[in-house]
mmCIF file of C-alpha atoms in Angstrom:
data_model
loop_
_atom_site.group_PDB
_atom_site.id
_atom_site.type_symbol
_atom_site.label_atom_id
_atom_site.label_comp_id
_atom_site.label_asym_id
_atom_site.label_seq_id
_atom_site.Cartn_x
_atom_site.Cartn_y
_atom_site.Cartn_z
ATOM 1 C CA MET A 1 -0.067 0.012 -0.032
ATOM 2 C CA PRO A 2 1.439 3.423 -0.828
ATOM 3 C CA ASP A 3 2.909 5.476 2.103
ATOM 4 C CA HIS A 4 0.481 8.318 1.449
ATOM 5 C CA VAL A 5 -2.433 5.927 1.992
ATOM 6 C CA ILE A 6 -0.919 4.564 5.252
ATOM 7 C CA GLU A 7 -0.323 8.095 6.576
ATOM 8 C CA ALA A 8 -3.848 9.145 5.679
ATOM 9 C CA ALA A 9 -5.247 6.065 7.352
ATOM 10 C CA LYS A 10 -3.312 6.772 10.556
ATOM 11 C CA GLU A 11 -4.805 10.231 10.798
ATOM 12 C CA GLY A 12 -8.205 9.509 9.628
ATOM 13 C CA TRP A 13 -8.704 6.357 11.728
ATOM 14 C CA ARG A 14 -8.375 8.387 14.976
ATOM 15 C CA ASP A 15 -11.127 10.765 13.841
ATOM 16 C CA TRP A 16 -13.321 7.732 12.936
ATOM 17 C CA TRP A 17 -13.863 6.712 16.447
ATOM 18 C CA GLU A 18 -14.053 10.231 17.741
ATOM 19 C CA ASN A 19 -16.748 11.146 15.225
ATOM 20 C CA ASP A 20 -18.947 8.624 13.484
ATOM 21 C CA ALA A 21 -20.445 11.583 11.447
ATOM 22 C CA ASP A 22 -17.221 11.853 9.566
ATOM 23 C CA GLN A 23 -17.274 8.213 8.521
ATOM 24 C CA GLU A 24 -18.690 8.717 5.052
ATOM 25 C CA GLY A 25 -16.174 11.338 4.136
ATOM 26 C CA TRP A 26 -13.421 9.185 5.391
ATOM 27 C CA VAL A 27 -14.671 6.326 3.285
ATOM 28 C CA GLU A 28 -14.699 8.597 0.180
ATOM 29 C CA HIS A 29 -11.147 10.001 1.000
ATOM 30 C CA LEU A 30 -9.694 6.491 1.199
ATOM 31 C CA THR A 31 -11.434 5.450 -2.056
ATOM 32 C CA GLU A 32 -9.860 8.467 -3.776
ATOM 33 C CA ILE A 33 -6.281 7.970 -2.522
ATOM 34 C CA SER A 34 -5.983 4.170 -2.771
ATOM 35 C CA ASP A 35 -6.066 1.763 -5.688
ATOM 36 C CA THR A 36 -5.486 -1.222 -3.363
ATOM 37 C CA GLU A 37 -7.922 -4.098 -4.029
ATOM 38 C CA MET A 38 -9.414 -5.816 -0.988
ATOM 39 C CA THR A 39 -9.506 -9.516 -0.544
ATOM 40 C CA ASP A 40 -12.487 -11.299 0.750
ATOM 41 C CA GLU A 41 -10.715 -11.720 4.080
ATOM 42 C CA ILE A 42 -9.930 -7.908 4.455
ATOM 43 C CA ARG A 43 -13.517 -7.128 3.511
ATOM 44 C CA GLN A 44 -14.889 -9.513 6.133
ATOM 45 C CA LYS A 45 -12.633 -7.998 8.813
ATOM 46 C CA ILE A 46 -13.855 -4.497 7.993
ATOM 47 C CA SER A 47 -17.381 -5.706 8.110
ATOM 48 C CA ASP A 48 -16.738 -7.305 11.571
ATOM 49 C CA THR A 49 -15.031 -4.148 12.814
ATOM 50 C CA LEU A 50 -17.988 -1.951 11.764
ATOM 51 C CA GLU A 51 -20.454 -4.258 13.655
ATOM 52 C CA GLY A 52 -22.322 -2.255 16.139
ATOM 53 C CA HIS A 53 -21.491 1.120 14.514
ATOM 54 C CA ASP A 54 -23.857 3.362 12.678
ATOM 55 C CA VAL A 55 -22.792 2.349 9.132
ATOM 56 C CA SER A 56 -24.896 3.417 6.191
ATOM 57 C CA GLU A 57 -26.176 1.035 3.607
ATOM 58 C CA GLU A 58 -24.087 2.845 1.051
ATOM 59 C CA THR A 59 -20.930 2.061 3.020
ATOM 60 C CA ARG A 60 -21.906 -1.526 3.479
ATOM 61 C CA GLN A 61 -22.549 -1.867 -0.320
ATOM 62 C CA LYS A 62 -19.141 -0.429 -1.021
ATOM 63 C CA ILE A 63 -17.595 -3.163 1.212
ATOM 64 C CA ARG A 64 -19.677 -5.932 -0.530
ATOM 65 C CA GLU A 65 -18.693 -4.577 -4.031
ATOM 66 C CA ASN A 66 -14.970 -4.375 -3.261
ATOM 67 C CA SER A 67 -14.924 -0.624 -3.882
ATOM 68 C CA TYR A 68 -13.999 0.166 -0.256
ATOM 69 C CA PRO A 69 -10.288 0.141 0.216
ATOM 70 C CA PRO A 70 -8.610 -1.253 3.404
ATOM 71 C CA HIS A 71 -8.527 1.198 6.219
ATOM 72 C CA GLN A 72 -5.319 -0.091 7.550
ATOM 73 C CA LEU A 73 -2.169 -2.065 6.664
ATOM 74 C CA SER A 74 -2.569 -5.522 5.278
ATOM 75 C CA ILE A 75 0.504 -7.516 5.632
ATOM 76 C CA GLU A 76 0.767 -11.129 4.294
ATOM 77 C CA VAL A 77 2.989 -13.293 6.647
ATOM 78 C CA ASP A 78 4.598 -15.864 4.385
ATOM 79 C CA GLU A 79 5.328 -18.281 7.307
ATOM 80 C CA THR A 80 1.703 -18.521 8.227
ATOM 81 C CA GLY A 81 -0.394 -17.381 5.279
ATOM 82 C CA HIS A 82 -2.156 -14.966 7.596
ATOM 83 C CA THR A 83 -3.098 -11.411 6.598
ATOM 84 C CA VAL A 84 -2.396 -9.161 9.589
ATOM 85 C CA ARG A 85 -3.015 -5.548 10.359
ATOM 86 C CA SER A 86 0.342 -4.287 11.664
ATOM 87 C CA HIS A 87 4.079 -4.925 11.528
ATOM 88 C CA TRP A 88 3.932 -5.838 15.265
ATOM 89 C CA GLU A 89 1.174 -8.415 14.586
ATOM 90 C CA ALA A 90 3.319 -9.826 11.793
ATOM 91 C CA GLU A 91 6.278 -10.206 14.065
ATOM 92 C CA ILE A 92 4.135 -11.941 16.787
ATOM 93 C CA ASP A 93 2.525 -14.102 14.049
ATOM 94 C CA LYS A 94 5.957 -15.352 13.095
ATOM 95 C CA LEU A 95 7.038 -15.789 16.714
ATOM 96 C CA LEU A 96 4.005 -17.867 17.376
ATOM 97 C CA SER A 97 4.578 -20.073 14.237
ATOM 98 C CA GLU A 98 8.052 -20.872 15.513
ATOM 99 C CA ALA A 99 6.919 -21.317 19.241
ATOM 100 C CA VAL A 100 3.762 -23.571 18.998
ATOM 101 C CA ASP A 101 2.210 -26.165 16.735
ATOM 102 C CA ALA A 102 -0.865 -24.171 15.846
ATOM 103 C CA HIS A 103 -2.293 -20.705 16.381
ATOM 104 C CA GLU A 104 -5.145 -18.686 15.022
ATOM 105 C CA TYR A 105 -5.273 -15.080 13.795
ATOM 106 C CA GLU A 106 -8.371 -13.149 14.627
ATOM 107 C CA PRO A 107 -10.019 -16.506 15.758
ATOM 108 C CA GLU A 108 -13.513 -15.266 16.584
ATOM 109 C CA ARG A 109 -15.602 -12.474 17.670
ATOM 110 C CA PHE A 110 -16.372 -12.573 21.416
ATOM 111 C CA ASP A 111 -19.502 -11.222 22.949
ATOM 112 C CA ILE A 112 -18.317 -9.007 25.861
ATOM 113 C CA GLY A 113 -21.570 -7.507 26.920
ATOM 114 C CA ASP A 114 -22.617 -4.408 25.029
ATOM 115 C CA ARG A 115 -20.171 -4.951 22.096
ATOM 116 C CA TYR A 116 -17.921 -7.516 20.394
ATOM 117 C CA TYR A 117 -14.269 -8.064 20.543
ATOM 118 C CA THR A 118 -11.959 -9.866 18.028
ATOM 119 C CA PRO A 119 -8.584 -10.571 19.630
ATOM 120 C CA ASP A 120 -5.384 -10.854 17.531
ATOM 121 C CA PHE A 121 -4.420 -14.498 18.313
ATOM 122 C CA ARG A 122 -5.499 -17.612 20.107
ATOM 123 C CA VAL A 123 -3.226 -20.471 21.224
ATOM 124 C CA ASP A 124 -5.309 -23.089 22.812
ATOM 125 C CA ASP A 125 -6.964 -21.367 25.873
ATOM 126 C CA THR A 126 -4.731 -18.325 25.502
ATOM 127 C CA ILE A 127 -5.795 -15.096 23.837
ATOM 128 C CA ILE A 128 -3.037 -12.771 22.722
ATOM 129 C CA GLU A 129 -3.595 -9.010 21.974
ATOM 130 C CA VAL A 130 -0.766 -7.054 20.315
ATOM 131 C CA LYS A 131 -1.167 -3.517 21.259
ATOM 132 C CA GLY A 132 0.608 -0.306 19.959
ATOM 133 C CA TYR A 133 -1.214 2.913 20.504
ATOM 134 C CA VAL A 134 -4.051 2.529 22.982
ATOM 135 C CA TRP A 135 -7.313 4.248 21.959
ATOM 136 C CA GLU A 136 -10.040 5.454 24.177
ATOM 137 C CA GLY A 137 -12.184 2.548 25.330
ATOM 138 C CA GLN A 138 -9.670 -0.158 24.799
ATOM 139 C CA ALA A 139 -8.814 -0.541 28.526
ATOM 140 C CA GLU A 140 -12.538 -0.930 29.198
ATOM 141 C CA ARG A 141 -12.804 -3.518 26.407
ATOM 142 C CA SER A 142 -9.916 -5.541 27.920
ATOM 143 C CA GLU A 143 -11.605 -5.497 31.283
ATOM 144 C CA MET A 144 -14.851 -6.614 29.823
ATOM 145 C CA PHE A 145 -13.143 -9.472 28.082
ATOM 146 C CA LEU A 146 -11.439 -10.576 31.320
ATOM 147 C CA GLU A 147 -14.770 -10.409 33.186
ATOM 148 C CA THR A 148 -16.863 -12.297 30.525
ATOM 149 C CA HIS A 149 -14.248 -14.833 29.451
ATOM 150 C CA PRO A 150 -12.312 -16.051 32.411
ATOM 151 C CA GLU A 151 -11.800 -19.423 30.708
ATOM 152 C CA TYR A 152 -8.987 -17.783 28.696
ATOM 153 C CA THR A 153 -5.576 -16.520 29.770
ATOM 154 C CA TYR A 154 -5.340 -13.034 28.357
ATOM 155 C CA ILE A 155 -1.898 -11.782 27.315
ATOM 156 C CA VAL A 156 -1.244 -8.352 26.068
ATOM 157 C CA VAL A 157 2.031 -7.670 24.078
ATOM 158 C CA GLY A 158 3.065 -4.075 23.731
ATOM 159 C CA SER A 159 1.331 -1.158 25.406
ATOM 160 C CA GLU A 160 -0.175 -1.894 28.774
ATOM 161 C CA LEU A 161 -3.822 -2.773 29.099
ATOM 162 C CA PRO A 162 -5.738 -4.787 31.699
ATOM 163 C CA ALA A 163 -4.643 -8.492 31.228
ATOM 164 C CA ASP A 164 -3.649 -11.660 32.994
ATOM 165 C CA ILE A 165 -0.182 -11.097 31.690
ATOM 166 C CA HIS A 166 1.336 -7.946 30.151
ATOM 167 C CA ILE A 167 4.574 -8.268 28.122
ATOM 168 C CA PRO A 168 6.194 -5.047 27.110
ATOM 169 C CA TRP A 169 7.128 -4.921 23.372
ATOM 170 C CA GLU A 170 10.857 -4.935 24.232
ATOM 171 C CA GLU A 171 10.419 -8.300 26.064
ATOM 172 C CA ARG A 172 8.097 -9.948 23.369
ATOM 173 C CA GLU A 173 10.471 -12.833 22.972
ATOM 174 C CA THR A 174 9.399 -13.986 26.481
ATOM 175 C CA LEU A 175 5.966 -14.820 25.065
ATOM 176 C CA ARG A 176 7.397 -18.133 23.849
ATOM 177 C CA GLY A 177 7.916 -19.317 27.446
ATOM 178 C CA ARG A 178 4.302 -18.436 28.387
ATOM 179 C CA LEU A 179 2.557 -20.606 26.012
#
């Protein structure tokens, strides 16, 4: 994806969550500056992400017709075949592929009360969230996941969020010993 698209996405995505009214303009802006074609997997992830938000039928149609470009990075990880959303996720995906026999990327959407949450990875009964910048509401989301799904061990790698285990990004290699 071109650098100017990535930079625009970084700026615009912040506004998306602060002001849903700007959503349509943001969709149009990304459509204009990107010629990236979406895969079915990316389109489904966008659709899942938008669940529970006030999204117009026009925007939903653009997603279905493949005329809505990705709103974030899409990185293919050769070692796993997964399409991830950040360089940090790609690194953790590779680490997991070396450390365990099997792991899943964005394994399922979990009902956490008044919303849904799709974590980054699952290894057996362990959920792994890779976190860079912490947006408003993400700490609450983590707390809600911990409360509603105590059957999982919840590990956050990167920025600190409520979790059973927090691993700072600089210590990410220690994740191998926690699985």
